[in-house]
C-alpha positions as semicolon CSV with decimal commas, in nm:
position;residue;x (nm);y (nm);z (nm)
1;X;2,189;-9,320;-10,367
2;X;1,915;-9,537;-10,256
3;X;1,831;-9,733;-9,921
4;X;1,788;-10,102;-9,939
5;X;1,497;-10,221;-10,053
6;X;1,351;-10,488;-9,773
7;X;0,987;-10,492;-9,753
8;X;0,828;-10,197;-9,504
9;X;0,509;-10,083;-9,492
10;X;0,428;-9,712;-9,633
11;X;0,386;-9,551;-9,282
12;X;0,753;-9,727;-9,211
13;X;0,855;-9,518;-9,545
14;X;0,668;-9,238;-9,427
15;X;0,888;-9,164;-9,131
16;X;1,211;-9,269;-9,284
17;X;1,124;-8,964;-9,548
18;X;1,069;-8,731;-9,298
19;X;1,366;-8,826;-9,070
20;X;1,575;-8,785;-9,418
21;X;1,444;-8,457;-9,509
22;X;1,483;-8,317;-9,138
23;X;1,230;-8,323;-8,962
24;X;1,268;-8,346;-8,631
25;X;0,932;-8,371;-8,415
26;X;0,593;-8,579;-8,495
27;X;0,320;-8,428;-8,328
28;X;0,051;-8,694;-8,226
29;X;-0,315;-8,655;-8,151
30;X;-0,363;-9,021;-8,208
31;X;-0,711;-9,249;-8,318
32;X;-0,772;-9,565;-8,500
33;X;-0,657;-9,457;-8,796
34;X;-0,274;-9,422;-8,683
35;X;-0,232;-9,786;-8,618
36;X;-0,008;-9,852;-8,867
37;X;0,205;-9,501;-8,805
38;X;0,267;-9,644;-8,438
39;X;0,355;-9,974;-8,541
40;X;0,645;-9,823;-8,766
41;X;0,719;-9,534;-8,456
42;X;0,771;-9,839;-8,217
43;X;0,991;-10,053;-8,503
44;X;1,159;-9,743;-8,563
45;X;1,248;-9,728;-8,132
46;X;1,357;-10,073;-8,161
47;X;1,620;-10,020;-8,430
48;X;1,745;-9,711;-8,256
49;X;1,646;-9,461;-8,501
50;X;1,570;-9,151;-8,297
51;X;1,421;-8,900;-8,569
52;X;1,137;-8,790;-8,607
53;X;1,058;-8,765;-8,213
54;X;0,692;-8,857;-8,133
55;X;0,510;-8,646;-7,934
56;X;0,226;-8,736;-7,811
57;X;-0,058;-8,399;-7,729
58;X;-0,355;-8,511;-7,572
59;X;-0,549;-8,250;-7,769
60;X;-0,510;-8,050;-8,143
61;X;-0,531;-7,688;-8,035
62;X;-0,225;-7,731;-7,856
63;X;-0,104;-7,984;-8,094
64;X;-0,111;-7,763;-8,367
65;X;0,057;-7,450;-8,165
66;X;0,327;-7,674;-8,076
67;X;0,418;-7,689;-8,416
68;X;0,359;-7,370;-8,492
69;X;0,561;-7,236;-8,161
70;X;0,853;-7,460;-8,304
71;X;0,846;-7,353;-8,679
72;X;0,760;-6,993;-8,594
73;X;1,109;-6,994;-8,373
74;X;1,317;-7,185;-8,593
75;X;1,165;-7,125;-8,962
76;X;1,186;-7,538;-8,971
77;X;0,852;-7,755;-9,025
78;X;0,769;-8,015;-8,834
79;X;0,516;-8,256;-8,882
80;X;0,178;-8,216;-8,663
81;X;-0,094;-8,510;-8,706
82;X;-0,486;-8,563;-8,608
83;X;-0,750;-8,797;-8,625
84;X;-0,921;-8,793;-8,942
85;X;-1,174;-8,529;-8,992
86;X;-1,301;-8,479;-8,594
87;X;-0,940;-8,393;-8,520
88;X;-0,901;-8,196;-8,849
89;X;-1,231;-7,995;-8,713
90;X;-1,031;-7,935;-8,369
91;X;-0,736;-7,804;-8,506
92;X;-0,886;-7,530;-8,762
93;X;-0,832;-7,251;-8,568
94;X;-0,485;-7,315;-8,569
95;X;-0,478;-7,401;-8,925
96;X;-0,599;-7,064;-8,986
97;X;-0,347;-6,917;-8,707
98;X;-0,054;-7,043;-8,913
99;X;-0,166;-6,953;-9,238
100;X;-0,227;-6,571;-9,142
101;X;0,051;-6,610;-8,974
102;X;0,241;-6,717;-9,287
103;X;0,384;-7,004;-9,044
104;X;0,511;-7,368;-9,209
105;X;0,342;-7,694;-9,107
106;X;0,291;-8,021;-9,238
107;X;-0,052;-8,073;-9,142
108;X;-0,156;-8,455;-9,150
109;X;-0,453;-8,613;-9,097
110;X;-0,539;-8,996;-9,099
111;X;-0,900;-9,044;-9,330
112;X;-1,100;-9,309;-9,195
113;X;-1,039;-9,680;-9,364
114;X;-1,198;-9,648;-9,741
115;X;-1,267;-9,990;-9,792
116;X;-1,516;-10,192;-9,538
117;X;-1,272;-10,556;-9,590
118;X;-1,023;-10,659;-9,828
119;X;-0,735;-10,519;-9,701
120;X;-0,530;-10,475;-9,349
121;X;-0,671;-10,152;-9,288
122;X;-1,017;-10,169;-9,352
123;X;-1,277;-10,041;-9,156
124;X;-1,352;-10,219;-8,817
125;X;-1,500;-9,992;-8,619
126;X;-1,855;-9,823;-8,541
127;X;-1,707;-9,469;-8,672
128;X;-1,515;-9,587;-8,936
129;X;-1,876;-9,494;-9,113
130;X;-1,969;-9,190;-8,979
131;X;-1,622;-9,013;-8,947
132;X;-1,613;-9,056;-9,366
133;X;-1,648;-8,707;-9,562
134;X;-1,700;-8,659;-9,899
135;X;-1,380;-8,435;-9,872
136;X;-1,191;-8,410;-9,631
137;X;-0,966;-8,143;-9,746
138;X;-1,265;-7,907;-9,798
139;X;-1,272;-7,832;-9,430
140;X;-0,918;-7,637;-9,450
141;X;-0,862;-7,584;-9,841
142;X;-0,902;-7,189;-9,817
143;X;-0,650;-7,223;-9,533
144;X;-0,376;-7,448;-9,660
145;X;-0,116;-7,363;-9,999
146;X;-0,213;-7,717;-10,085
147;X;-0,356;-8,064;-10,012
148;X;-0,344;-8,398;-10,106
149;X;-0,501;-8,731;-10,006
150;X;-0,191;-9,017;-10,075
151;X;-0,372;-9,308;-10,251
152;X;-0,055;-9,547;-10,375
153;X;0,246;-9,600;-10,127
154;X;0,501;-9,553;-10,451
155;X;0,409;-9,167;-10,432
156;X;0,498;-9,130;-10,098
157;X;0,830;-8,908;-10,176
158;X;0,703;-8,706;-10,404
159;X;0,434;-8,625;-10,165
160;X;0,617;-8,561;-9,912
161;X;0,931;-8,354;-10,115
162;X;0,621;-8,147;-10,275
163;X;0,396;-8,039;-9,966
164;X;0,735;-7,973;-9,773
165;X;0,873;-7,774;-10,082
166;X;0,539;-7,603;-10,085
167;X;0,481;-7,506;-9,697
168;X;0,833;-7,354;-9,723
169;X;0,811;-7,142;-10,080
170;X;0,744;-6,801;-9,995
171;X;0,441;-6,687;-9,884
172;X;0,501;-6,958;-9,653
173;X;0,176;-7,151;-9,465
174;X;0,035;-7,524;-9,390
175;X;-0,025;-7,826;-9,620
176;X;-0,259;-8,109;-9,584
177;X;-0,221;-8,414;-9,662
178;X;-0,460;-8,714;-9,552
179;X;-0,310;-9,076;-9,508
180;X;-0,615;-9,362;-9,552
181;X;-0,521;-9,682;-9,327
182;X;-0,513;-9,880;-9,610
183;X;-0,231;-9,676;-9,800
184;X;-0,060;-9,680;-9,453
185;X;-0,054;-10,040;-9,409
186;X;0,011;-10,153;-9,746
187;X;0,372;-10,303;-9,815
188;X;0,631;-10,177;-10,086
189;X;0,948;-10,326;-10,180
190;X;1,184;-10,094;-9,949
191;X;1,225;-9,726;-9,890
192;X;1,387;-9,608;-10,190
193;X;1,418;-9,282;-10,049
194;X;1,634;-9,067;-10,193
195;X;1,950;-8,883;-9,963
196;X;1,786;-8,569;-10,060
197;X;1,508;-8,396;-10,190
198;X;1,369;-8,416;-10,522
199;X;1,158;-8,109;-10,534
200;X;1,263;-7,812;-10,293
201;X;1,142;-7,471;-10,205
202;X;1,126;-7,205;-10,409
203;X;1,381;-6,910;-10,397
204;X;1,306;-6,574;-10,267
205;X;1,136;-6,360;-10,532
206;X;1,302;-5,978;-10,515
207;X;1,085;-5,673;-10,594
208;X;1,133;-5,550;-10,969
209;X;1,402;-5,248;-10,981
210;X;1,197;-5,046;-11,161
211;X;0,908;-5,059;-10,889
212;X;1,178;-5,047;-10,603
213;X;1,316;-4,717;-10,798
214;X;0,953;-4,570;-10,747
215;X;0,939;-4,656;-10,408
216;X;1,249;-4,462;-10,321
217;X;1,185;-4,157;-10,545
218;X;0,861;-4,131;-10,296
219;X;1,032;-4,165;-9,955
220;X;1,308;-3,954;-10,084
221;X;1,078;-3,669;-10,141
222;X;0,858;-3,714;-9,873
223;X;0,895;-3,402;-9,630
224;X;0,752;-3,676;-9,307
225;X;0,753;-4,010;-9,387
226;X;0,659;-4,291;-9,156
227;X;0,721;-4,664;-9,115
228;X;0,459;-4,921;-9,010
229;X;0,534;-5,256;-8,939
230;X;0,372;-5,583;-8,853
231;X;0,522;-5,914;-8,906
232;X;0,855;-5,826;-9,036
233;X;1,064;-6,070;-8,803
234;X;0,926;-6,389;-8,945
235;X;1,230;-6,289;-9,203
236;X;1,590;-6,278;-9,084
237;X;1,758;-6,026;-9,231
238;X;1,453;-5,803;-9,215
239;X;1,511;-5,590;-8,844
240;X;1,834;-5,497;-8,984
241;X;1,743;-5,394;-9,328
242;X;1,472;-5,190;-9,150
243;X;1,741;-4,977;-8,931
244;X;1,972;-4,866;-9,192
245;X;1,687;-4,793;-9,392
246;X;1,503;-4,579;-9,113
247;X;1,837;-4,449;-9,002
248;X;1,893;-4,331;-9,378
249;X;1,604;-4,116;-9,394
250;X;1,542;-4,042;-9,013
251;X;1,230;-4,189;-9,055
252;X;1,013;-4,298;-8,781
253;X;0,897;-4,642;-8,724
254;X;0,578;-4,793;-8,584
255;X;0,515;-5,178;-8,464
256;X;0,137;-5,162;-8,531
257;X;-0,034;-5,485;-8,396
258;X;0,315;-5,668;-8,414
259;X;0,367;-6,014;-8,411
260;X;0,743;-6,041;-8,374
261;X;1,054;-5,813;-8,313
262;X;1,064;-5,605;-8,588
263;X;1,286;-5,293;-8,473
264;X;1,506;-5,275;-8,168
265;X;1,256;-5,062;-7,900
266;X;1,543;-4,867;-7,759
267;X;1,605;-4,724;-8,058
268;X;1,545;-4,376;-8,113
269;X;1,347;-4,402;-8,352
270;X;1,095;-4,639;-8,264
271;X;0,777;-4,438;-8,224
272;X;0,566;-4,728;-8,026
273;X;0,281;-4,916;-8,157
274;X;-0,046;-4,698;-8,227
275;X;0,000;-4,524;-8,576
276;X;-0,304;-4,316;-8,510
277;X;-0,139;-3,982;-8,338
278;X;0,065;-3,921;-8,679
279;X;-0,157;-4,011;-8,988
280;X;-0,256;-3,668;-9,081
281;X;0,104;-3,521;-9,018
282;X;0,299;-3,756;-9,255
283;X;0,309;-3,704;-9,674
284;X;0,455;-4,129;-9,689
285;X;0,340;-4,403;-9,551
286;X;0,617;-4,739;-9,609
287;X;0,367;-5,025;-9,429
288;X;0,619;-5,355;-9,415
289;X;0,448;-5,698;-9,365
290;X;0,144;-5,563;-9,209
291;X;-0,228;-5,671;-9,329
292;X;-0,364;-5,372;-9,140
293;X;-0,132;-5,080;-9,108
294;X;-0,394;-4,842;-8,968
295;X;-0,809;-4,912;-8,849
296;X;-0,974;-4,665;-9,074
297;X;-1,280;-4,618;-8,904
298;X;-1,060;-4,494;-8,560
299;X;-0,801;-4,287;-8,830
300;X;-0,647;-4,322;-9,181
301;X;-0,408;-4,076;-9,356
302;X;-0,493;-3,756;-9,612
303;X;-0,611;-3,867;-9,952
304;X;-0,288;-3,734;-10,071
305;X;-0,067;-3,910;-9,847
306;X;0,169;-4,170;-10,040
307;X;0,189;-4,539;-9,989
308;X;0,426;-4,803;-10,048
309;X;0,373;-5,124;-9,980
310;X;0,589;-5,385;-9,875
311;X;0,575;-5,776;-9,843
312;X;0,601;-6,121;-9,932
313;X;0,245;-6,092;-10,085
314;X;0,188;-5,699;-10,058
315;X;-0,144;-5,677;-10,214
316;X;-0,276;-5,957;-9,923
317;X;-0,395;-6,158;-10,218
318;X;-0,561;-6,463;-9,926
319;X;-0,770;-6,180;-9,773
320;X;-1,115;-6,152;-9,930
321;X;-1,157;-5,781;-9,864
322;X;-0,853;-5,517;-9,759
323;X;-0,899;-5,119;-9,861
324;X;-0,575;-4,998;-9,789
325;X;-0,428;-4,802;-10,085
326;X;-0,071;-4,825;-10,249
327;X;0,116;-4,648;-10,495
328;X;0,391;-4,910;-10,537
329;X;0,323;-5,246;-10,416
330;X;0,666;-5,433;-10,341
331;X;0,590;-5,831;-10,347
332;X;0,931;-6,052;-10,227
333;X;1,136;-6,100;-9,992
334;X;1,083;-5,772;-9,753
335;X;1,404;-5,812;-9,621
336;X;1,585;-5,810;-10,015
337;X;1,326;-5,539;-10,049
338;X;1,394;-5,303;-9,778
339;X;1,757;-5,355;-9,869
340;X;1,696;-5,282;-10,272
341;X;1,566;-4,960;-10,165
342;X;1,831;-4,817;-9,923
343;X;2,031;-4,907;-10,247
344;X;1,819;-4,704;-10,435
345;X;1,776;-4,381;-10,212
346;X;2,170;-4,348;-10,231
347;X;2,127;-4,265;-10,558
348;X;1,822;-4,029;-10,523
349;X;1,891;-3,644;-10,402
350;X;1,824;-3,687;-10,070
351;X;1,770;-3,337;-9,841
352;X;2,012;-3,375;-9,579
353;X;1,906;-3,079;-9,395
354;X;1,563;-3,185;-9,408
355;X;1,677;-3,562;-9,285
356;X;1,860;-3,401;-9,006
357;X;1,520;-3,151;-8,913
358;X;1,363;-3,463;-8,861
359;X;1,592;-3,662;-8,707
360;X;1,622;-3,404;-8,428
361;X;1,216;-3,369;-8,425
362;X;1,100;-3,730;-8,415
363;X;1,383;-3,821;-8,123
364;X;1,253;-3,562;-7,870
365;X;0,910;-3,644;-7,924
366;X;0,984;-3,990;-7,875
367;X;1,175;-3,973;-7,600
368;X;0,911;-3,780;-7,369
369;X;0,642;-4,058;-7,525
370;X;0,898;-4,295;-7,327
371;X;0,917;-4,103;-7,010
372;X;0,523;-4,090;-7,018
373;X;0,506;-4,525;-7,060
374;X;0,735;-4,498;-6,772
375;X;0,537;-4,260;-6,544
376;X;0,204;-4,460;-6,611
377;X;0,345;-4,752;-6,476
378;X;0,432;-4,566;-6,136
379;X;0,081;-4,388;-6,106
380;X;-0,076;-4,762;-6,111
381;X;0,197;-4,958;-5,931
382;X;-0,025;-4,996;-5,589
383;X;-0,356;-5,064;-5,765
384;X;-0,540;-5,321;-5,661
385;X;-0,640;-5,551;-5,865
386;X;-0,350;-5,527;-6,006
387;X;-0,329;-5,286;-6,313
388;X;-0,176;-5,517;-6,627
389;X;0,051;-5,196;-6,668
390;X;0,215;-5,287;-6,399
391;X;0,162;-5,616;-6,459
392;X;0,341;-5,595;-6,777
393;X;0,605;-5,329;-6,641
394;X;0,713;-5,619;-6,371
395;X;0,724;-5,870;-6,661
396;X;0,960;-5,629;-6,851
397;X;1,208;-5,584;-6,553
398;X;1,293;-6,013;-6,607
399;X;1,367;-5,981;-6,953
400;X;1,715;-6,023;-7,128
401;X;1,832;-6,101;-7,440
402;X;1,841;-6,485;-7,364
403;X;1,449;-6,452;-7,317
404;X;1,160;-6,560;-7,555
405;X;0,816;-6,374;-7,474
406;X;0,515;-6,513;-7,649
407;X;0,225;-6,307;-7,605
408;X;-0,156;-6,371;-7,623
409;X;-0,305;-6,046;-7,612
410;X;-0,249;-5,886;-7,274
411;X;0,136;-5,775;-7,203
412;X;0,139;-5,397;-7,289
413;X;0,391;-5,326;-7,553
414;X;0,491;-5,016;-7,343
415;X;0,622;-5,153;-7,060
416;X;0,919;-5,387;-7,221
417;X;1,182;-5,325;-7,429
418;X;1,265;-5,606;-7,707
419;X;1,599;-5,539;-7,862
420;X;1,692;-5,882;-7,990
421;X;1,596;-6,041;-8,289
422;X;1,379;-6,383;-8,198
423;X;1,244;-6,262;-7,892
424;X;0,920;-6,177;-7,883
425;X;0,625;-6,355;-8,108
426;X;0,234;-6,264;-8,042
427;X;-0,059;-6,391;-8,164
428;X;-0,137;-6,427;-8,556
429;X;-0,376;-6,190;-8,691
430;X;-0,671;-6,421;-8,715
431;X;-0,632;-6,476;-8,301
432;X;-0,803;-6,762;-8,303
433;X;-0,761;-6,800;-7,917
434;X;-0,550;-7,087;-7,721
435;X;-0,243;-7,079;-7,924
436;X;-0,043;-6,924;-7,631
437;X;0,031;-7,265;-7,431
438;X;0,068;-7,477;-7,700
439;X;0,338;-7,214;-7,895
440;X;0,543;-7,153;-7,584
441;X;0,637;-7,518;-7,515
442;X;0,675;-7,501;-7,901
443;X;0,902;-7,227;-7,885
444;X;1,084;-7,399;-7,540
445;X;1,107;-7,720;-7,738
446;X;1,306;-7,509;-8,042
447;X;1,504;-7,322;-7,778
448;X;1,633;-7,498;-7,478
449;X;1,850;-7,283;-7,353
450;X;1,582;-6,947;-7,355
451;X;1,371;-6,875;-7,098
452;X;1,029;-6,874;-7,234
453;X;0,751;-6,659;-7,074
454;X;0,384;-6,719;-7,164
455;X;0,129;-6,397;-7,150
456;X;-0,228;-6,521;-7,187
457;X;-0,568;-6,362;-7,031
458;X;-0,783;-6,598;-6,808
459;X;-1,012;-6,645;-7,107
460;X;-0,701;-6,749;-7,373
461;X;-0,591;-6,953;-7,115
462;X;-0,897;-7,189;-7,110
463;X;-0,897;-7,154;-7,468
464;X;-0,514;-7,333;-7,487
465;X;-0,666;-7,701;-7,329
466;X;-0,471;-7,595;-7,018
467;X;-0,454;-7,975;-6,865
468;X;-0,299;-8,127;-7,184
469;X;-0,056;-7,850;-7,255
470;X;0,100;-7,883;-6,855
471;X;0,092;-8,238;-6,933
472;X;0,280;-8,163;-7,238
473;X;0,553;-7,983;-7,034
474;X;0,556;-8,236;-6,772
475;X;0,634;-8,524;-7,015
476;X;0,843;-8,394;-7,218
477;X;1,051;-8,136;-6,996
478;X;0,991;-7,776;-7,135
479;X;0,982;-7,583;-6,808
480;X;0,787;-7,274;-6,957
481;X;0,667;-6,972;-6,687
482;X;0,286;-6,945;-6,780
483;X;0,150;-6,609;-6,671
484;X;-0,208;-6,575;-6,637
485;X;-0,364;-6,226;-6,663
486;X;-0,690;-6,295;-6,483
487;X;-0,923;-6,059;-6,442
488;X;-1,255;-6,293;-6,484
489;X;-1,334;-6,129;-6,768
490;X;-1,322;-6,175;-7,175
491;X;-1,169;-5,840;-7,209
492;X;-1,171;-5,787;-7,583
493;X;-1,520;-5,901;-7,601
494;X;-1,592;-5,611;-7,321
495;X;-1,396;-5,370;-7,478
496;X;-1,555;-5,392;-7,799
497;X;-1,922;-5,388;-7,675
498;X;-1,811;-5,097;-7,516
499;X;-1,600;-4,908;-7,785
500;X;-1,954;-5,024;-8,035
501;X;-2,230;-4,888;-7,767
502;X;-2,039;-4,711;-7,522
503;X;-2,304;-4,593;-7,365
504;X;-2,595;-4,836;-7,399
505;X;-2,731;-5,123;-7,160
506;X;-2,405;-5,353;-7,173
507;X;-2,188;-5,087;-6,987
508;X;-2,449;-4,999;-6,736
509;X;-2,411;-5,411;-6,616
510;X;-2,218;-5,527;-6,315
511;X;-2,217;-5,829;-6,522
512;X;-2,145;-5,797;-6,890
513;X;-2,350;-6,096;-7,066
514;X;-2,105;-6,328;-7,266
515;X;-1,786;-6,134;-7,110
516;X;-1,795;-6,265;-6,726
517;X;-1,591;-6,560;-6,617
518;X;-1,688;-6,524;-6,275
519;X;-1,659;-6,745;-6,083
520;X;-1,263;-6,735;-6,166
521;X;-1,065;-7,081;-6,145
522;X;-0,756;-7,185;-5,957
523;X;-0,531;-7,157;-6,270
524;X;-0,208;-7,207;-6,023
525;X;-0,374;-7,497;-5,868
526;X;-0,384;-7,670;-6,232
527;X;-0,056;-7,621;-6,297
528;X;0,007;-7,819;-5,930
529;X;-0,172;-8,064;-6,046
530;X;0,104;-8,155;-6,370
531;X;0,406;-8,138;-6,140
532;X;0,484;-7,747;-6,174
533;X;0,497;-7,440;-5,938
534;X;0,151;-7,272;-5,944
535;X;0,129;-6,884;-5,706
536;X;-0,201;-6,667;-5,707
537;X;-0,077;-6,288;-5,692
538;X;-0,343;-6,074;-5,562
539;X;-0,114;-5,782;-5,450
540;X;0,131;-5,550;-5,654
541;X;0,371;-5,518;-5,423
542;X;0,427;-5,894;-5,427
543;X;0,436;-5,931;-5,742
544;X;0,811;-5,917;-5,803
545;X;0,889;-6,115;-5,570
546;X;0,664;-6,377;-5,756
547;X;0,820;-6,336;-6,060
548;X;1,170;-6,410;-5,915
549;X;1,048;-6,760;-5,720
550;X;0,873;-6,885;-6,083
551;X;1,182;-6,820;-6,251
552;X;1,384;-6,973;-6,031
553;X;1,154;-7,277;-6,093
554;X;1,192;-7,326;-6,464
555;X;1,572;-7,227;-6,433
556;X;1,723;-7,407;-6,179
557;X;1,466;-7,670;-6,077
558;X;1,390;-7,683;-6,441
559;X;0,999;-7,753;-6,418
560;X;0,723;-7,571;-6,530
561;X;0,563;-7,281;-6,342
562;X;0,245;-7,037;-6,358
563;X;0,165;-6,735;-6,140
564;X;-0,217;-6,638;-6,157
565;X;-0,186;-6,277;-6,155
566;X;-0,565;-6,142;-6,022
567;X;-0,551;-5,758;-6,273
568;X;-0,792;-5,511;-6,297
């Protein structure tokens, strides 16, 4: 059935579409062009229609992440919008975050007035000239499944069902679409939306049998086979598929690079997160969701080692150049697939004695790896600066179940134990930095009732727009603990000079060129500054402590807090 059909401009249509198809949160980096979307936003207020929410972010990095954050959490897009092509500019790094990241957004931009009179929405400003492209959608095409620029208000639904549809089809990522003033503005003769969708997502695609069959014929066989994994936890029956099927063959499994839970850490066979130690000692390799399951110029496996690869898009068909070899290449559903071939190893002749050998092999070793993670932490606990092992090992002490750790680079995998589905998410593999902030409140936003913890560096930090993002959780109540791993330094930057030349004029510098933030900045102080708890920790043994006041913060007083943690 249809609404009525009283006369409403398009961007009034706009927002009863996305309100109807669920979306729940607007994200607003507002200019000229979104007159007519707050015009509807405040009629909208008036008539007591709550949905979408606007939210207004003073700036599109953390904009963007916000959406991201919230979609990543809940596997729901929301709607994140920017000022024509300037703000379109400003948010492609996170554009490209979300898309490696295989995250849904509905990306919107406005596109300066295309008319210069004539109409309600024609140009009247001094940029309304300059901020024209020839197109627009060029600037993010390689990273979006698909873009549009809506040029008649009757195609509004279709618009919207489609890029929706699209954004959550499998491999999931952003869409663009660009909404002209004009189009905005214009009238049409009521909604006519319809209760639901015309076009929707696609279903998950399963691997073929006959390529799953191969896949288990080599894992059966395999004498030492090994798991890597990446970014299976963006899928929800994936962690569980993984256990029975690692359980099954006693196989050993490694969170290379990870972006989300993918295996519970206390299990015993979770072999930690470098895949390096073991290349040359397995005969399979099963790499699940991950773009890079090894770094071939540090280590890679024997030329006679076999490969299976698993994912949505298992060949990485968006990446312009990836080496890594496969026998079988499963595209689908990894979760469907991982449990297709459990299904299929029943029915193989599987060794028990061997499976047992290697159960009992792989657990020792990985149990004394454990009890060395542990001892590193003691050897650094009174190191000052503080050592972002123990840094990290404090962090992991705070953590339960009801916690949601989102990760910029520096908390050390080692030091805490994720054994929960949803609770854990780092940084997409492109890393474009400053995603941290803006993701958290995301994720706080999805998840009221979690205690959120934010990891960043010093340098990541700067990177998320730090003023607009504790604005963000001022305004809008997300009491997120920020924790700043300062060390004055852009570490990865350092590291990598020195891993390329380690012995060349860079490393001999008190000063690395490019690499020193000194003089550091009151991080804590800026948190003040939005209404939050801000503490500089400069000595291990206080750092506990520390931890316990911020949380107390966001959890009883319920506003934001940051400890500046000074590391090595």
């Amino acid at each position: 059935m249809a609404k009525s059909a009283n006369q409403i401009t398009v961007a009034e249509a706009f927002l009863d579409l996305l309100a109807s198809r669920g979306v729940k949160y607007f994200f607003g980096n507002s200019g000229t062009d979104f007159a007519p979307i707050v015009e509807a936003f405040a009629k909208r207020q008036a008539q007591g229609k709550d949905r979408p929410v606007p939210l207004t972010v003073p700036h599109e990095i953390p904009a963007v992440a916000l959406a991201h954050g919230y979609a990543m959490v809940t596997g729901q897009p929301q709607a994140v919008m920017v000022h024509v092509i300037v703000g379109t500019a400003n948010a492609l790094g996170g554009i490209i975050n979300a898309a490696r990241a295989r995250v849904p957004l509905l990306f919107l931009a406005g596109r300066t007035p295309v008319t210069e009179k004539g109409h309600a929405g024609s140009r009247d400003l001094g940029i309304h000239w300059a901020q024209e492209s020839f197109d627009q959608g060029a600037m993010v095409r390689e990273f979006v499944k698909w873009d549009y620029e809506l040029r008649f208000g009757s195609q509004i639904e279709t618009l919207v069902d489609r890029a929706l549809a699209i954004t959550q089809s499998e491999p999931r990522g952003p869409v663009y679409l660009t909404l002209p003033r004009e189009a905005l503005a214009a009238g049409i003769e009521g909604s006519g939306i319809s209760d639901a969708p015309r076009i929707n997502a696609a279903s998950p695609a399963v691997a073929a049998p006959d390529a799953v069959a191969k896949a288990a014929d080599i894992l059966a066989a395999a004498q030492n086979p090994i798991a890597v994994v990446q970014s299976l936890g963006r899928y929800p029956a994936g962690p569980a598929a993984l256990v029975e099927l690692a359980e099954l063959l006693a196989m050993p499994v490694v969170e290379q690079w990870h972006t989300h839970y993918n295996f519970p850490q206390d299990h015993p066979l979770h072999a930690g997160f470098d895949p390096a130690p073991y290349l040359k000692e397995v005969d399979a390799i099963l790499a699940i969701e991950s773009d890079a399951p090894w770094f071939p110029k540090q280590s890679e496996p024997d030329p006679e080692t076999r490969i299976v690869q698993v994912a949505t898009d298992a060949l990485f068909t968006d990446y312009p150049y990836r080496g890594f070899g496969s026998h079988v290449s499963l595209s689908g559903n990894p979760g469907l697939s991982l449990a297709a071939l459990k299904e299929a190893i029943l029915t193989t002749e599987l060794n028990q004695a061997t499976v047992s050998s290697r159960r009992d092999r792989w657990c020792g070793q990985i149990q004394n790896q454990r009890q060395t993670w542990q001892s590193s932490a003691e050897k650094v606990r009174r190191e000052r600066p503080i050592n972002m092992v123990w840094a990290s090992h404090c962090i992991g002490k705070i953590l339960d179940d009801r916690s949601i750790v989102i990760n910029e680079y520096v908390l050390d995998p080692t030091q805490a134990c994720f054994k929960t589905p949803g609770t854990y998410f780092r940084h997409s593999p492109s890393a474009s930095l400053g995603w941290g902030l803006g993701a958290a409140l995301g994720a706080k936003l999805a998840s009221p009732d979690h205690k959120v913890i934010c990891c960043v560096g010093d340098g990541a930090y700067m990177f998320g727009v730090p003023v607009s993002a504790h604005w963000v959780a001022r305004a809008y109540h997300l009491p997120v603990l920020f924790i700043v791993f300062n060390n004055s330094r852009w570490n990865a930057s350092q590291q990598s000079t020195l891993s390329f030349v380690p012995n060349g004029w860079a490393a001999k510098t008190d000063s690395m060129p490019l690499c020193d933030l000194n003089p550091s900045v009151e991080f804590d102080q800026i948190c003040r500054a939005a209404g939050g708890y801000g503490e500089k920790v400069e000595r291990p043994e206080d750092l506990p402590q520390a931890l316990a006041r911020a949380l107390k913060v966001i959890e009883t007083e319920k506003r934001q807090a940051l400890l500046n943690v000074i590391c090595n």
